[in-house]
Each structure stands twice: as C-alpha cells, then as structure tokens.
Coordinates of N, CA and C in Angstrom, one line a residue:
M1500 N 8.9 -26.9 -5.9 CA 9.3 -25.7 -5.3 C 8.6 -24.5 -6.0
S1501 N 8.0 -23.7 -5.3 CA 7.2 -22.6 -5.8 C 7.8 -21.3 -5.4
V1502 N 7.9 -20.4 -6.4 CA 8.4 -19.0 -6.1 C 7.3 -18.1 -6.3
Q1503 N 6.9 -17.3 -5.2 CA 5.8 -16.4 -5.3 C 6.4 -15.1 -5.8
Q1504 N 5.8 -14.6 -6.8 CA 6.2 -13.3 -7.4 C 5.2 -12.2 -7.0
S1505 N 5.8 -11.0 -6.8 CA 4.9 -9.9 -6.5 C 5.3 -8.7 -7.4
I1506 N 4.3 -7.8 -7.5 CA 4.5 -6.6 -8.3 C 4.5 -5.4 -7.3
E1507 N 5.5 -4.6 -7.2 CA 5.5 -3.5 -6.3 C 5.1 -2.2 -7.1
G1508 N 4.4 -1.4 -6.5 CA 4.0 -0.1 -7.1 C 3.8 1.0 -6.1
V1509 N 3.8 2.2 -6.5 CA 3.6 3.3 -5.6 C 2.1 3.8 -5.8
G1510 N 1.5 4.1 -4.7 CA 0.1 4.6 -4.7 C -0.1 5.7 -3.6
E1511 N -1.3 6.2 -3.6 CA -1.7 7.3 -2.7 C -2.9 6.8 -1.9
I1512 N -2.9 6.9 -0.6 CA -4.0 6.5 0.2 C -5.1 7.5 0.0
V1513 N -6.3 7.0 -0.4 CA -7.4 7.8 -0.6 C -8.5 7.7 0.4
E1514 N -8.5 6.6 1.2 CA -9.5 6.3 2.2 C -8.9 5.4 3.3
V1515 N -9.2 5.7 4.5 CA -8.9 4.8 5.6 C -10.1 4.0 6.0
L1516 N -10.1 2.7 5.8 CA -11.3 1.9 6.0 C -11.4 1.4 7.5
K1517 N -10.3 0.9 7.9 CA -10.1 0.4 9.3 C -8.7 0.7 9.7
P1518 N -8.4 0.5 11.0 CA -7.0 0.9 11.4 C -5.9 0.3 10.6
R1519 N -6.1 -0.9 10.0 CA -5.0 -1.5 9.2 C -5.5 -1.8 7.8
L1520 N -6.5 -1.2 7.3 CA -7.1 -1.4 6.0 C -7.3 -0.1 5.3
F1521 N -6.9 0.0 4.0 CA -6.9 1.3 3.3 C -7.3 1.1 1.8
R1522 N -7.8 2.1 1.2 CA -8.0 2.2 -0.2 C -6.8 3.0 -0.8
V1523 N -6.1 2.5 -1.8 CA -5.0 3.1 -2.4 C -5.2 3.3 -3.9
R1524 N -5.0 4.5 -4.4 CA -5.1 4.7 -5.8 C -3.7 4.7 -6.5
M1525 N -3.6 3.8 -7.5 CA -2.3 3.7 -8.2 C -2.2 4.8 -9.2
P1526 N -1.0 5.0 -9.8 CA -0.9 6.1 -10.8 C -1.7 6.0 -12.0
N1527 N -2.1 4.7 -12.4 CA -2.9 4.5 -13.5 C -4.4 4.6 -13.2
G1528 N -4.8 5.0 -12.0 CA -6.2 5.2 -11.6 C -6.8 4.0 -11.0
H1529 N -6.1 2.8 -11.0 CA -6.7 1.6 -10.4 C -6.7 1.8 -8.9
V1530 N -7.8 1.4 -8.3 CA -7.9 1.5 -6.8 C -7.8 0.1 -6.2
V1531 N -7.0 -0.1 -5.2 CA -6.8 -1.4 -4.6 C -7.1 -1.2 -3.1
T1532 N -7.5 -2.3 -2.5 CA -7.6 -2.4 -1.0 C -6.3 -2.9 -0.5
A1533 N -5.7 -2.1 0.3 CA -4.3 -2.5 0.9 C -4.4 -2.6 2.4
F1534 N -3.6 -3.6 2.9 CA -3.6 -3.8 4.3 C -2.2 -3.7 4.8
L1535 N -2.0 -3.5 6.1 CA -0.7 -3.6 6.8 C -0.5 -4.9 7.3
G1536 N 0.7 -5.5 7.1 CA 1.1 -6.8 7.6 C 1.5 -6.6 9.1
K1537 N 1.7 -7.7 9.8 CA 2.1 -7.6 11.2 C 3.5 -6.9 11.4
K1538 N 4.4 -7.1 10.4 CA 5.7 -6.4 10.5 C 5.6 -4.9 10.4
E1539 N 4.6 -4.4 9.7 CA 4.5 -3.0 9.4 C 3.4 -2.4 10.4
A1540 N 3.0 -3.1 11.4 CA 1.9 -2.6 12.3 C 2.3 -1.3 13.0
N1541 N 3.6 -1.0 13.1 CA 4.0 0.2 13.8 C 3.8 1.4 12.9
L1542 N 3.4 1.3 11.7 CA 3.2 2.4 10.8 C 1.7 2.9 10.8
V1543 N 0.9 2.2 11.5 CA -0.6 2.4 11.4 C -0.9 3.9 11.8
D1544 N -0.2 4.5 12.8 CA -0.5 5.9 13.2 C 0.0 6.9 12.1
S1545 N 0.9 6.5 11.3 CA 1.5 7.4 10.3 C 0.7 7.4 9.0
L1546 N -0.1 6.4 8.8 CA -0.8 6.3 7.5 C -2.1 7.1 7.5
T1547 N -2.2 8.2 6.8 CA -3.4 9.0 6.6 C -3.7 9.2 5.2
K1548 N -4.8 9.8 4.9 CA -5.2 10.1 3.6 C -4.2 11.0 2.9
G1549 N -3.8 10.7 1.7 CA -2.8 11.5 1.0 C -1.4 11.1 1.0
K1550 N -1.1 10.1 1.9 CA 0.3 9.6 2.0 C 0.6 8.7 0.8
Q1551 N 1.9 8.8 0.4 CA 2.4 7.9 -0.7 C 2.9 6.7 0.0
V1552 N 2.6 5.5 -0.6 CA 3.0 4.2 0.0 C 3.5 3.3 -1.1
C1553 N 4.3 2.4 -0.8 CA 4.7 1.3 -1.7 C 3.8 0.1 -1.4
V1554 N 3.2 -0.4 -2.4 CA 2.2 -1.5 -2.3 C 2.7 -2.7 -3.1
S1555 N 2.6 -3.9 -2.5 CA 3.0 -5.2 -3.1 C 1.7 -5.9 -3.5
L1556 N 1.6 -6.2 -4.8 CA 0.4 -6.9 -5.4 C 0.9 -8.2 -6.0
T1557 N 0.0 -9.2 -6.0 CA 0.3 -10.5 -6.6 C -0.4 -10.5 -8.0
P1558 N 0.2 -11.2 -9.0 CA -0.4 -11.2 -10.3 C -1.8 -11.9 -10.3
F1559 N -2.1 -12.7 -9.2 CA -3.3 -13.5 -9.2 C -4.5 -12.6 -8.7
D1560 N -4.2 -11.6 -7.9 CA -5.3 -10.7 -7.4 C -4.8 -9.3 -7.4
M1561 N -5.1 -8.5 -8.4 CA -4.6 -7.2 -8.5 C -5.5 -6.2 -7.8
S1562 N -6.5 -6.7 -7.0 CA -7.4 -5.8 -6.3 C -7.0 -5.6 -4.8
T1563 N -6.1 -6.5 -4.4 CA -5.7 -6.5 -3.0 C -4.2 -6.4 -2.9
G1564 N -3.7 -5.6 -2.0 CA -2.2 -5.6 -1.8 C -1.8 -5.3 -0.4
R1565 N -0.5 -5.4 -0.2 CA 0.0 -5.2 1.2 C 0.9 -3.9 1.1
I1566 N 0.7 -3.1 2.1 CA 1.6 -1.9 2.2 C 2.9 -2.3 2.8
L1567 N 4.0 -1.9 2.1 CA 5.3 -2.3 2.5 C 6.0 -1.2 3.3
R1568 N 5.8 0.1 2.8 CA 6.5 1.2 3.5 C 5.8 2.5 3.1
I1569 N 6.1 3.5 3.9 CA 5.6 4.9 3.5 C 6.8 5.5 2.7
L1570 N 6.4 6.2 1.7 CA 7.4 6.9 0.9 C 7.5 8.4 1.3
E1571 N 8.7 8.9 1.5 CA 8.9 10.3 1.9 C 8.6 11.2 0.8
P1572 N 8.0 12.3 1.0 CA 7.7 13.3 -0.1 C 9.1 13.8 -0.6
E1573 N 9.2 14.0 -1.9 CA 10.4 14.6 -2.4 C 10.4 16.1 -2.2
N1574 N 11.5 16.6 -1.7 CA 11.7 18.1 -1.5 C 11.9 18.8 -2.8
E1575 N 11.1 19.8 -3.1 CA 11.3 20.5 -4.3 C 12.0 21.8 -3.9
S1576 N 13.3 21.9 -4.5 CA 14.1 23.1 -4.2 C 14.3 23.9 -5.4

C-alpha cells in the first residue's frame, strides 16, 4: 500500500503559458510550472497574471505542481 504525499503552498501566477499551464512564483522565489487538473478546469478563465493560487507539489518533483484553487485577496480595512 502506497500513500502519496504532497506539499501545498501559496504562490502567485507570473506567466500564462497555455490555457491550462502557468508559471507560479512561490514566496521563497522558487518558480514552478503549474497546471490545472480536470476537476479545476472551470477555473481557467479566472486565472490571470498576479492571482494568488494554492499549489500542490510532490516531494519527488518540486518543479511541477497542480493548481488546487484560487485564493481570494485579503481585504485590508
């Protein structure tokens, strides 16, 4: 039995490569190539440069990840 572990992090989209492929900069400066899975395909129109997203990475390949969701900007009052 195998359990796949993933690491989730927050990043900012810095470039749209294809409709479902993006470059995302993590807070530590690391840039990953992130894609949208089939379940998240409805988000493709909402993802633009500058959006904050939650990205899932595996410990085996930290250069590629999957976008899980868009994070809403915090309101500064």
